[in-house]
């Protein structure tokens, strides 16, 4: 038996400790490899800690709500030792005749009981046993099986930027990537899966993927109908004509063989023959197998007796008596009506019939104040958010600039392609990936927006990792990070945004999904707000907020003069750390982002990667 130690894993470059939320195992429980042992929480996200070995838990060193530093041992697991080989009875070693050096594959040989050997012949000395020559065994190398791809593409699956970069560098299309079976959480394709797939593809173990053929609509076969002239042609002369003849004078009718395809005939009225009349002997032809076809409607159908037509009687029209008109109680030309109006009670009005009491008082003196209050304890995430906001305000001197952007082209382009986009890519097209693409393009021209401050040193980040503030169902806020946002097109950004948002709302974010951000975007317009003054997420130096998109009449400048048009407008706001970013840099960056929004190509091609 061996003892393995499970330590608190490293959850990010800036995370030094974690809080234990829940233990899934207790002392004495058996745990499998990669099975969840406990849940932990950091100031970024909640996560699960899996076991790195298989065995029995012998010791748990911390309790729930304990704060444990990174790298500290938290669990000890007793693992099974390697099974020792069976000990065999010693066998007397026999002298071996030296043979030429030949590579021999060593394989375990089972011991088989055999009868005592017969005495050696006289020609062989008894002291030297005969040893058979060594047998050279060639190791068996089985053929590697073909890789099985998924029968149905996983269109809603999230792909990390690393996996997308590997697929792009290896020439793997998105349709091919969607058929790779994944071993990650929720069937995600991990780095190990994509690398193994690339190796199998180079070794020829991946079947050639061909998209499903598109079949044309099956032709509809219509049975031809005989022409009208053919239908109206008279019957052959060999067929008798039905005529009313007396029973005793009925001649013998010759019977001819029927045609290959029976034609519809007029049906004659049968005539009852007397019981005493002998039946003439008629030679019956051999039956011919009937040929079935769709019935042909004759040109002139046989007359049918007219069915009696039902007689419908119109429903009696209800007689409505109008309600008596209210009579003015003032003097009129008809004194008898005035007298009836004063004597008869007035009917209640519809407002009086359907009026419901509101429960509110019209007299302020009747209002009663209870003075009751409710105290709600902040949850752990709310406490961390509050602490981060206060620390950010104490750390960075915040300055906020505002700008206005005409996003009409964005709105029109999204309206034009969103349905086809969702059908082809299996994910929705929102404005957030469009905003992220424009912001990433502008950040490349303003490196000081994509940096952090360490004491007196400015750290310029080469990677553009944009965090997006996401509201949780509990009302809290979390910021998952889109890694390498400048390396993805609109399709990749849409899948990254939707995947991270779904994982955040379903509490499936991983620690690495919330770390490493260099710039943050928050969409306050989702909740109807026109603009906002966001707080910087440390250690970043800037955060941008986009407001609600509203239609407004705007003055448009053109070659023929100014005109007024209805445009889709939006306010942008940028909060930045004034220790590093001055007003000129912050305002210039914000203006360039607004221009990037406005010059969005309304004919932009989004499937050019195919």
Coordinates of C-alpha atoms in Angstrom, one line a residue:
X1 CA 0.0 0.0 0.0
X2 CA 1.1 3.6 -0.8
X3 CA -0.1 6.9 0.5
X4 CA -0.8 9.7 -2.1
X5 CA -1.4 13.3 -1.2
X6 CA -4.0 15.6 -2.9
X7 CA -3.0 19.3 -2.7
X8 CA -5.0 22.4 -3.4
X9 CA -4.5 23.1 -7.1
X10 CA -3.3 26.3 -8.6
X11 CA -6.3 28.2 -9.9
X12 CA -4.8 31.3 -11.5
X13 CA -1.8 33.5 -11.5
X14 CA -3.3 35.9 -9.0
X15 CA -5.1 33.4 -6.8
X16 CA -3.2 32.4 -3.7
X17 CA -5.9 30.7 -1.6
X18 CA -9.3 29.0 -1.9
X19 CA -12.2 28.3 0.4
X20 CA -13.6 24.8 0.9
X21 CA -17.3 24.8 0.2
X22 CA -18.3 21.1 0.3
X23 CA -16.8 17.7 0.7
X24 CA -18.2 15.0 -1.7
X25 CA -16.2 12.2 0.1
X26 CA -15.4 11.3 3.6
X27 CA -12.8 9.2 5.4
X28 CA -13.1 5.6 4.3
X29 CA -14.7 6.3 0.9
X30 CA -13.3 4.9 -2.2
X31 CA -12.4 7.5 -4.9
X32 CA -11.7 6.9 -8.6
X33 CA -9.3 8.7 -10.8
X34 CA -10.7 12.2 -11.8
X35 CA -13.7 11.8 -9.5
X36 CA -14.7 15.0 -7.7
X37 CA -13.6 15.0 -4.1
X38 CA -14.6 18.6 -3.0
X39 CA -15.9 21.9 -4.1
X40 CA -13.8 25.1 -3.6
X41 CA -14.3 28.8 -4.2
X42 CA -12.0 31.6 -5.0
X43 CA -12.6 35.3 -5.5
X44 CA -13.2 34.5 -9.2
X45 CA -15.3 31.4 -9.5
X46 CA -16.4 28.2 -7.8
X47 CA -14.7 25.0 -9.0
X48 CA -14.5 21.2 -8.4
X49 CA -11.3 19.4 -7.3
X50 CA -10.9 15.9 -8.8
X51 CA -8.8 13.1 -7.4
X52 CA -5.4 12.5 -9.1
X53 CA -5.2 8.9 -8.0
X54 CA -7.6 6.0 -7.2
X55 CA -7.8 4.6 -3.7
X56 CA -9.4 5.0 -0.3
X57 CA -9.4 8.3 1.6
X58 CA -7.6 7.9 4.9
X59 CA -7.4 11.5 6.1
X60 CA -9.1 14.8 5.5
X61 CA -7.0 17.7 6.8
X62 CA -9.5 20.7 6.5
X63 CA -13.1 21.3 7.1
X64 CA -15.8 23.2 5.3
X65 CA -15.3 27.0 5.1
X66 CA -11.6 26.7 5.8
X67 CA -9.3 28.9 3.7
X68 CA -6.5 26.8 2.3
X69 CA -3.4 28.2 0.6
X70 CA -2.5 27.0 -2.9
X71 CA -0.3 23.9 -2.8
X72 CA -1.3 22.7 0.7
X73 CA -2.1 19.1 1.2
X74 CA -5.8 18.6 1.9
X75 CA -6.4 14.9 1.5
X76 CA -4.4 11.7 1.9
X77 CA -5.4 8.7 -0.2
X78 CA -4.3 5.1 0.3
X79 CA -3.6 3.5 -3.1
X80 CA -3.2 -0.2 -3.9
X81 CA 0.4 -1.3 -4.5
X82 CA 1.4 -2.9 -7.7
X83 CA 0.4 -6.5 -7.9
X84 CA 3.5 -8.7 -7.4
X85 CA 4.3 -11.5 -9.8
X86 CA 3.5 -15.0 -8.6
X87 CA 6.4 -16.8 -7.0
X88 CA 7.2 -20.0 -8.7
X89 CA 9.0 -23.0 -7.3
X90 CA 12.8 -22.9 -8.1
X91 CA 13.8 -25.0 -11.1
X92 CA 17.2 -26.5 -11.5
X93 CA 19.1 -24.5 -14.1
X94 CA 20.3 -26.6 -17.0
X95 CA 23.5 -25.7 -18.9
X96 CA 22.8 -23.8 -22.0
X97 CA 24.7 -24.2 -25.3
X98 CA 25.9 -20.9 -26.5
X99 CA 24.3 -19.8 -29.7
X100 CA 25.0 -16.9 -32.0
X101 CA 23.6 -13.6 -30.8
X102 CA 20.1 -13.3 -32.1
X103 CA 17.5 -10.8 -30.7
X104 CA 15.0 -12.9 -28.9
X105 CA 11.7 -11.6 -27.7
X106 CA 11.4 -12.5 -24.0
X107 CA 8.0 -13.8 -23.2
X108 CA 6.7 -15.6 -20.0
X109 CA 6.5 -19.3 -20.5
X110 CA 4.0 -21.3 -18.5
X111 CA 5.3 -24.2 -16.5
X112 CA 3.9 -27.5 -17.7
X113 CA 4.4 -30.7 -15.7
X114 CA 5.9 -33.4 -18.0
X115 CA 6.9 -37.0 -17.3
X116 CA 10.5 -37.8 -16.4
X117 CA 12.7 -37.6 -19.5
X118 CA 13.8 -40.8 -21.1
X119 CA 17.5 -41.7 -20.7
X120 CA 19.7 -40.2 -23.2
X121 CA 21.1 -42.4 -26.0
X122 CA 24.5 -43.9 -25.7
X123 CA 25.9 -41.6 -28.3
X124 CA 25.3 -38.5 -26.2
X125 CA 27.2 -38.0 -23.0
X126 CA 24.9 -38.2 -20.0
X127 CA 26.5 -35.2 -18.4
X128 CA 25.6 -32.8 -21.3
X129 CA 21.9 -32.4 -21.8
X130 CA 20.6 -31.5 -25.2
X131 CA 19.1 -28.0 -25.4
X132 CA 16.9 -27.1 -28.4
X133 CA 18.0 -24.0 -30.4
X134 CA 16.5 -20.8 -29.3
X135 CA 13.3 -19.7 -31.2
X136 CA 13.2 -16.2 -32.5
X137 CA 9.8 -14.6 -31.8
X138 CA 8.7 -11.6 -33.8
X139 CA 6.6 -9.3 -31.5
X140 CA 3.0 -8.9 -32.7
X141 CA 2.1 -5.4 -33.7
X142 CA -1.7 -5.1 -34.0
X143 CA -3.1 -2.8 -36.7
X144 CA -4.3 0.5 -35.1
X145 CA -8.1 0.7 -35.4
X146 CA -9.7 3.5 -37.4
X147 CA -10.8 6.5 -35.4
X148 CA -14.6 6.6 -35.0
X149 CA -16.0 10.0 -35.7
X150 CA -19.3 11.3 -34.3
X151 CA -22.3 10.4 -36.5
X152 CA -24.0 13.7 -35.8
X153 CA -22.0 17.0 -35.6
X154 CA -22.0 18.7 -32.2
X155 CA -23.1 22.1 -33.4
X156 CA -23.7 23.6 -29.9
X157 CA -20.3 22.6 -28.5
X158 CA -17.9 25.2 -27.1
X159 CA -14.2 25.2 -28.3
X160 CA -11.4 26.9 -26.5
X161 CA -9.2 29.4 -28.3
X162 CA -6.3 26.9 -28.1
X163 CA -8.3 24.1 -29.8
X164 CA -9.4 26.5 -32.5
X165 CA -5.8 27.7 -33.1
X166 CA -4.6 24.1 -33.4
X167 CA -7.4 23.2 -35.8
X168 CA -6.7 26.3 -37.9
X169 CA -3.0 25.6 -38.1
X170 CA -3.6 21.9 -39.0
X171 CA -6.2 22.7 -41.6
X172 CA -9.1 21.2 -39.8
X173 CA -12.4 22.8 -40.8
X174 CA -15.2 23.6 -38.4
X175 CA -17.5 20.9 -39.8
X176 CA -14.7 18.3 -39.3
X177 CA -14.0 19.7 -35.8
X178 CA -17.6 19.2 -34.8
X179 CA -17.4 15.5 -35.4
X180 CA -14.3 14.9 -33.2
X181 CA -15.4 13.1 -30.0
X182 CA -14.4 15.1 -26.9
X183 CA -13.3 13.8 -23.5
X184 CA -13.7 17.1 -21.6
X185 CA -16.5 18.4 -19.6
X186 CA -19.9 18.2 -21.4
X187 CA -18.1 16.5 -24.4
X188 CA -15.8 19.4 -25.1
X189 CA -12.7 18.8 -27.3
X190 CA -9.6 19.2 -25.2
X191 CA -6.1 19.9 -26.3
X192 CA -5.3 16.2 -25.9
X193 CA -8.2 15.3 -28.1
X194 CA -7.3 17.6 -31.0
X195 CA -3.6 16.6 -30.9
X196 CA -4.5 12.9 -30.9
X197 CA -6.9 13.5 -33.8
X198 CA -4.1 15.3 -35.7
X199 CA -1.7 12.4 -35.1
X200 CA -4.3 9.8 -36.1
X201 CA -5.1 11.8 -39.3
X202 CA -1.5 12.0 -40.3
X203 CA -1.2 8.2 -39.7
X204 CA -4.1 7.5 -41.9
X205 CA -6.4 6.2 -39.2
X206 CA -9.1 8.9 -39.8
X207 CA -11.8 8.1 -42.4
X208 CA -12.2 10.7 -45.1
X209 CA -15.1 12.9 -44.1
X210 CA -17.6 13.7 -46.8
X211 CA -20.6 15.9 -46.2
X212 CA -24.0 14.3 -46.5
X213 CA -25.2 14.4 -50.2
X214 CA -28.2 16.6 -50.9
X215 CA -30.7 14.5 -52.8
X216 CA -33.2 16.1 -55.2
X217 CA -36.8 15.7 -54.7
X218 CA -38.1 12.3 -55.8
X219 CA -39.9 12.5 -59.2
X220 CA -43.7 12.1 -59.1
X221 CA -45.0 9.5 -61.6
X222 CA -48.5 10.2 -62.9
X223 CA -50.6 7.5 -64.5
X224 CA -51.4 8.6 -68.0
X225 CA -55.1 9.1 -68.7
X226 CA -56.6 7.9 -72.0
X227 CA -57.5 10.7 -74.4
X228 CA -61.1 11.9 -74.6
X229 CA -61.5 10.7 -78.1
X230 CA -60.4 7.2 -77.1
X231 CA -62.8 7.2 -74.1
X232 CA -65.7 8.3 -76.3
X233 CA -65.0 5.7 -79.0
X234 CA -67.7 3.1 -79.6
X235 CA -67.3 -0.4 -78.2
X236 CA -66.0 -3.1 -80.5
X237 CA -68.6 -4.9 -82.7
X238 CA -68.0 -8.2 -80.9
X239 CA -69.6 -6.9 -77.8
X240 CA -73.3 -7.3 -77.6
X241 CA -75.6 -4.3 -77.2
X242 CA -77.8 -4.5 -74.2
X243 CA -81.5 -4.1 -75.3
X244 CA -84.7 -5.0 -73.5
X245 CA -85.8 -8.4 -74.9
X246 CA -88.4 -10.8 -73.6
X247 CA -87.0 -13.7 -71.6
X248 CA -88.4 -16.4 -73.9
X249 CA -86.9 -14.6 -77.0
X250 CA -83.5 -14.0 -75.6
X251 CA -80.9 -15.3 -78.1
X252 CA -77.7 -16.9 -77.3
X253 CA -75.0 -14.3 -77.0
X254 CA -71.6 -15.3 -78.4
X255 CA -68.7 -14.8 -75.8
X256 CA -65.4 -13.5 -77.1
X257 CA -62.1 -13.3 -75.2
X258 CA -61.7 -10.1 -73.2
X259 CA -59.1 -7.6 -74.1
X260 CA -55.7 -7.4 -72.3
X261 CA -56.8 -4.3 -70.4
X262 CA -60.5 -4.2 -69.5
X263 CA -62.2 -1.0 -70.6
X264 CA -65.0 0.4 -68.5
X265 CA -68.4 -0.4 -70.0
X266 CA -71.8 0.8 -69.5
X267 CA -73.7 -1.6 -67.2
X268 CA -76.9 -3.0 -68.5
X269 CA -79.9 -3.4 -66.4
X270 CA -80.1 -7.2 -65.5
X271 CA -83.2 -9.0 -66.7
X272 CA -84.5 -11.8 -64.4
X273 CA -84.8 -15.1 -66.3
X274 CA -87.6 -17.6 -65.5
X275 CA -86.6 -20.6 -63.3
X276 CA -87.8 -23.1 -65.8
X277 CA -85.8 -21.8 -68.7
X278 CA -82.8 -24.0 -69.5
X279 CA -79.3 -22.4 -69.4
X280 CA -77.7 -22.5 -72.8
X281 CA -74.4 -24.2 -73.0
X282 CA -71.8 -21.6 -73.6
X283 CA -68.1 -22.4 -74.0
X284 CA -66.3 -20.4 -71.3
X285 CA -62.8 -19.0 -72.2
X286 CA -59.8 -19.6 -70.0
X287 CA -59.5 -17.0 -67.2
X288 CA -56.9 -14.4 -67.9
X289 CA -54.9 -12.8 -65.0
X290 CA -56.3 -9.4 -64.4
X291 CA -54.2 -6.4 -65.0
X292 CA -54.8 -3.7 -62.4
X293 CA -54.5 -0.1 -63.1
X294 CA -55.9 3.1 -61.8
X295 CA -59.6 3.5 -62.8
X296 CA -60.3 5.8 -65.7
X297 CA -63.2 8.0 -65.2
X298 CA -65.6 7.7 -68.2
X299 CA -66.4 10.8 -70.1
X300 CA -70.2 10.5 -69.5
X301 CA -70.9 8.8 -66.2
X302 CA -74.0 6.6 -65.8
X303 CA -77.0 8.5 -64.5
X304 CA -77.4 8.1 -60.8
X305 CA -80.6 8.7 -59.0
X306 CA -80.8 12.1 -57.5
X307 CA -80.2 11.9 -53.8
X308 CA -82.7 13.8 -51.8
X309 CA -81.3 17.2 -50.8
X310 CA -81.6 18.0 -47.1
X311 CA -83.7 21.0 -46.3
X312 CA -82.1 23.4 -44.0
X313 CA -84.0 25.8 -42.0
X314 CA -82.4 29.1 -41.0
X315 CA -82.0 29.5 -37.3
X316 CA -84.4 31.8 -35.7
X317 CA -82.9 35.2 -35.4
X318 CA -82.8 36.2 -31.7
X319 CA -84.7 39.3 -30.9
X320 CA -82.7 41.7 -28.8
X321 CA -84.4 44.3 -26.8
X322 CA -82.4 47.4 -26.4
X323 CA -81.7 48.6 -22.9
X324 CA -83.8 51.6 -21.8
X325 CA -82.0 54.7 -22.6
X326 CA -81.3 56.9 -19.6
X327 CA -83.6 59.8 -19.4
X328 CA -82.3 63.2 -18.4
X329 CA -83.8 64.3 -15.1
X330 CA -83.8 67.8 -16.3
X331 CA -87.0 69.3 -17.6
X332 CA -88.0 68.2 -21.1
X333 CA -90.8 68.5 -23.5
X334 CA -92.4 65.3 -22.2
X335 CA -93.5 65.7 -18.6
X336 CA -94.5 62.0 -18.4
X337 CA -90.9 60.9 -19.1
X338 CA -89.5 63.2 -16.5
X339 CA -91.9 61.8 -13.9
X340 CA -90.9 58.2 -14.8
X341 CA -87.2 59.0 -14.6
X342 CA -87.5 60.4 -11.1
X343 CA -89.6 57.5 -9.9
X344 CA -87.6 54.6 -11.5
X345 CA -84.1 53.7 -10.0
X346 CA -81.1 54.3 -12.3
X347 CA -79.3 51.1 -13.5
X348 CA -75.7 50.7 -12.2
X349 CA -73.0 51.7 -14.6
X350 CA -70.5 49.1 -16.0
X351 CA -67.7 51.0 -14.1
X352 CA -69.6 50.5 -10.9
X353 CA -70.2 46.8 -11.6
X354 CA -66.6 45.9 -12.4
X355 CA -64.9 48.2 -10.0
X356 CA -62.6 46.4 -7.5
X357 CA -61.3 48.0 -4.2
X358 CA -57.6 48.9 -4.5
X359 CA -56.9 48.5 -0.8
X360 CA -55.4 52.0 -0.6
X361 CA -56.7 54.9 1.5
X362 CA -57.8 58.2 0.3
X363 CA -57.4 59.7 3.7
X364 CA -53.7 60.2 4.8
X365 CA -54.7 59.9 8.5
X366 CA -55.6 56.2 8.0
X367 CA -52.1 55.2 6.8
X368 CA -50.3 52.9 9.3
X369 CA -46.5 52.4 9.3
X370 CA -45.3 49.1 10.7
X371 CA -41.6 49.9 11.0
X372 CA -40.7 46.3 10.1
X373 CA -37.3 45.5 8.5
X374 CA -35.6 42.5 7.1
X375 CA -31.8 41.7 7.5
X376 CA -30.3 39.7 4.6
X377 CA -26.8 38.3 5.0
X378 CA -24.6 38.9 1.9
X379 CA -23.5 35.7 0.3
X380 CA -19.8 34.9 -0.3
X381 CA -19.8 36.1 -3.9
X382 CA -21.5 39.4 -3.1
X383 CA -19.0 40.1 -0.4
X384 CA -16.1 39.4 -2.8
X385 CA -17.7 41.7 -5.4
X386 CA -18.1 44.5 -2.9
X387 CA -14.5 44.1 -1.7
X388 CA -13.2 44.2 -5.3
X389 CA -15.2 47.3 -6.1
X390 CA -13.9 49.2 -3.1
X391 CA -10.4 48.1 -3.6
X392 CA -10.5 49.2 -7.3
X393 CA -11.7 52.6 -6.3
X394 CA -9.0 53.0 -3.7
X395 CA -6.4 51.7 -6.1
X396 CA -7.1 53.5 -9.4
X397 CA -8.1 57.1 -9.9
X398 CA -11.1 56.6 -12.2
X399 CA -11.9 58.9 -15.2
X400 CA -14.8 58.3 -17.5
X401 CA -15.3 59.5 -21.0
X402 CA -18.4 59.3 -23.2
X403 CA -19.0 59.0 -27.0
X404 CA -21.9 58.3 -29.3
X405 CA -21.9 55.8 -32.1
X406 CA -24.1 55.2 -35.1
X407 CA -24.6 51.4 -35.2
X408 CA -27.1 51.3 -38.0
X409 CA -24.9 49.1 -40.2
X410 CA -24.4 46.6 -37.4
X411 CA -28.2 46.3 -36.8
X412 CA -29.0 45.9 -40.5
X413 CA -26.2 43.3 -41.0
X414 CA -27.2 41.3 -38.0
X415 CA -30.9 41.3 -39.0
X416 CA -29.9 40.1 -42.5
X417 CA -27.7 37.2 -41.5
X418 CA -28.7 36.1 -38.1
X419 CA -31.1 33.3 -39.2
X420 CA -28.7 31.7 -41.7
X421 CA -25.9 32.2 -39.1
X422 CA -27.8 30.2 -36.5
X423 CA -28.7 27.4 -38.9
X424 CA -25.2 27.0 -40.3
X425 CA -23.2 27.5 -37.1
X426 CA -25.6 26.2 -34.4
X427 CA -25.2 29.3 -32.2
X428 CA -27.0 32.7 -32.0
X429 CA -25.5 35.9 -33.3
X430 CA -25.6 38.7 -30.8
X431 CA -24.1 42.2 -30.7
X432 CA -21.5 41.2 -28.1
X433 CA -19.1 39.3 -30.5
X434 CA -19.4 42.2 -33.0
X435 CA -18.4 44.7 -30.3
X436 CA -15.5 42.5 -29.2
X437 CA -14.2 42.2 -32.7
X438 CA -14.1 46.0 -33.2
X439 CA -12.6 46.6 -29.8
X440 CA -9.8 44.0 -30.4
X441 CA -8.9 45.7 -33.7
X442 CA -8.6 49.2 -32.0
X443 CA -6.6 47.9 -29.0
X444 CA -3.8 46.9 -31.3
X445 CA -3.3 50.7 -32.1
X446 CA -3.5 51.7 -28.4
X447 CA -1.2 49.3 -26.4
X448 CA -1.5 51.3 -23.2
X449 CA -5.1 50.4 -23.0
X450 CA -4.1 46.7 -22.8
X451 CA -1.6 46.8 -19.9
X452 CA -1.4 46.7 -16.1
X453 CA 0.6 48.5 -13.4
X454 CA 3.0 46.8 -11.0
X455 CA 4.4 49.4 -8.7
X456 CA 6.3 51.8 -10.9
X457 CA 6.4 49.3 -13.8
X458 CA 4.0 49.3 -16.7
X459 CA 3.4 45.8 -18.0
X460 CA 2.2 45.8 -21.7
X461 CA 0.3 42.6 -22.5
X462 CA 0.8 41.1 -26.0
X463 CA -2.3 38.9 -25.8
X464 CA -5.7 40.6 -26.1
X465 CA -7.9 38.8 -23.6
X466 CA -11.3 40.6 -23.3
X467 CA -13.5 39.9 -20.4
X468 CA -17.3 40.2 -20.7
X469 CA -19.3 41.1 -17.6
X470 CA -22.1 38.5 -17.2
X471 CA -25.1 38.8 -14.9
X472 CA -26.0 35.6 -13.0
X473 CA -29.5 34.5 -12.1
X474 CA -28.7 35.2 -8.5
X475 CA -28.1 38.9 -9.3
X476 CA -24.3 38.7 -8.9
X477 CA -21.8 39.5 -11.5
X478 CA -18.9 37.5 -13.0
X479 CA -16.5 38.2 -15.8
X480 CA -15.4 35.3 -18.0
X481 CA -12.5 36.0 -20.3
X482 CA -12.3 35.5 -24.1
X483 CA -8.7 34.5 -24.6
X484 CA -7.0 35.6 -27.8
X485 CA -10.0 37.7 -29.0
X486 CA -8.0 39.2 -31.9
X487 CA -7.3 35.7 -33.3
X488 CA -11.0 34.7 -33.9
X489 CA -13.4 35.8 -36.5
X490 CA -17.1 36.5 -35.9
X491 CA -18.0 32.8 -35.8
X492 CA -15.4 31.9 -33.3
X493 CA -16.2 34.9 -31.1
X494 CA -19.9 34.0 -31.2
X495 CA -19.2 30.5 -30.0
X496 CA -16.8 31.7 -27.3
X497 CA -19.3 34.4 -26.0
X498 CA -22.3 32.0 -26.0
X499 CA -20.3 29.2 -24.4
X500 CA -18.9 31.3 -21.6
X501 CA -22.2 32.9 -20.9
X502 CA -24.0 29.6 -20.7
X503 CA -21.3 28.1 -18.5
X504 CA -21.5 31.2 -16.2
X505 CA -25.3 30.9 -15.8
X506 CA -25.1 27.2 -15.2
X507 CA -22.2 27.4 -12.7
X508 CA -19.9 25.4 -14.9
X509 CA -17.1 28.0 -15.3
X510 CA -13.6 26.7 -14.7
X511 CA -11.0 28.8 -12.8
X512 CA -9.0 29.5 -16.0
X513 CA -12.2 30.9 -17.7
X514 CA -12.1 34.0 -15.4
X515 CA -8.4 34.8 -15.2
X516 CA -5.9 36.5 -17.6
X517 CA -8.2 39.3 -18.7
X518 CA -6.5 42.5 -20.2
X519 CA -9.6 44.5 -21.0
X520 CA -13.3 44.3 -20.0
X521 CA -16.5 45.0 -21.9
X522 CA -19.9 45.4 -20.0
X523 CA -23.2 45.7 -21.8
X524 CA -25.4 47.9 -19.6
X525 CA -27.8 48.3 -22.5
X526 CA -29.0 44.7 -22.0
X527 CA -31.2 46.0 -19.1
X528 CA -32.3 49.2 -20.9
X529 CA -29.7 51.6 -19.6
X530 CA -28.4 54.3 -22.0
X531 CA -25.0 54.7 -20.4
X532 CA -23.0 53.9 -17.3
X533 CA -19.7 54.6 -15.4
X534 CA -18.2 51.1 -14.9
X535 CA -15.5 50.3 -12.3
X536 CA -12.2 48.9 -13.5
X537 CA -11.5 45.3 -12.9
X538 CA -8.0 45.1 -11.3
X539 CA -5.3 44.8 -12.4
X540 CA -6.6 46.1 -15.7
X541 CA -6.5 49.8 -16.6
X542 CA -9.7 50.3 -18.6
X543 CA -13.3 49.0 -19.0
X544 CA -15.9 50.0 -21.6
X545 CA -19.7 50.1 -21.2
X546 CA -22.1 50.0 -24.2
X547 CA -25.6 51.3 -23.7
X548 CA -29.0 50.5 -25.2
X549 CA -29.5 50.9 -29.0
X550 CA -32.2 53.5 -29.7
X551 CA -33.7 54.9 -32.9
X552 CA -33.3 58.7 -33.1
X553 CA -33.5 61.3 -35.9
X554 CA -30.0 62.4 -36.8
X555 CA -28.6 65.0 -39.1
X556 CA -26.7 63.2 -42.0
X557 CA -24.1 65.1 -44.0
X558 CA -24.0 64.4 -47.7
X559 CA -22.7 65.8 -50.9
X560 CA -26.1 67.4 -51.5
X561 CA -26.3 68.9 -48.1
X562 CA -27.7 67.9 -44.7
X563 CA -30.6 65.6 -44.3
X564 CA -32.5 64.1 -41.4
X565 CA -32.7 60.3 -41.1
X566 CA -33.7 57.7 -38.6
X567 CA -30.6 56.0 -37.3
X568 CA -29.7 53.4 -34.6
X569 CA -27.7 55.2 -32.0
X570 CA -25.8 54.0 -28.9
X571 CA -23.7 55.7 -26.2
X572 CA -20.3 54.4 -25.2
X573 CA -18.4 55.1 -22.0
X574 CA -14.9 54.3 -21.0
X575 CA -13.5 54.3 -17.5
X576 CA -9.7 54.2 -17.3
X577 CA -6.9 54.4 -14.7
X578 CA -5.6 57.9 -14.8
X579 CA -2.2 56.8 -13.4
X580 CA -1.4 55.3 -16.8
X581 CA -4.0 56.4 -19.3
X582 CA -4.3 60.1 -19.8
X583 CA -7.4 61.8 -21.2
X584 CA -6.0 62.2 -24.7
X585 CA -5.3 58.4 -25.0
X586 CA -8.6 57.4 -23.3
X587 CA -10.7 59.8 -25.4
X588 CA -8.9 58.9 -28.7
X589 CA -9.3 55.2 -28.0
X590 CA -13.1 55.6 -27.3
X591 CA -13.5 57.7 -30.5
X592 CA -11.8 55.1 -32.6
X593 CA -14.0 52.4 -31.2
X594 CA -17.1 54.4 -32.1
X595 CA -15.8 54.9 -35.7
X596 CA -15.1 51.1 -35.9
X597 CA -18.7 50.5 -35.0
X598 CA -20.0 53.0 -37.6
X599 CA -17.9 51.6 -40.5
X600 CA -19.1 48.0 -40.0
X601 CA -19.4 46.5 -43.5
X602 CA -23.1 45.8 -44.2
X603 CA -22.0 43.2 -46.8
X604 CA -19.5 41.5 -44.5
X605 CA -18.9 37.8 -45.3
X606 CA -18.9 35.6 -42.2
X607 CA -18.5 32.2 -43.7
X608 CA -15.3 32.9 -45.7
X609 CA -13.4 30.3 -43.6
X610 CA -15.2 27.4 -45.4

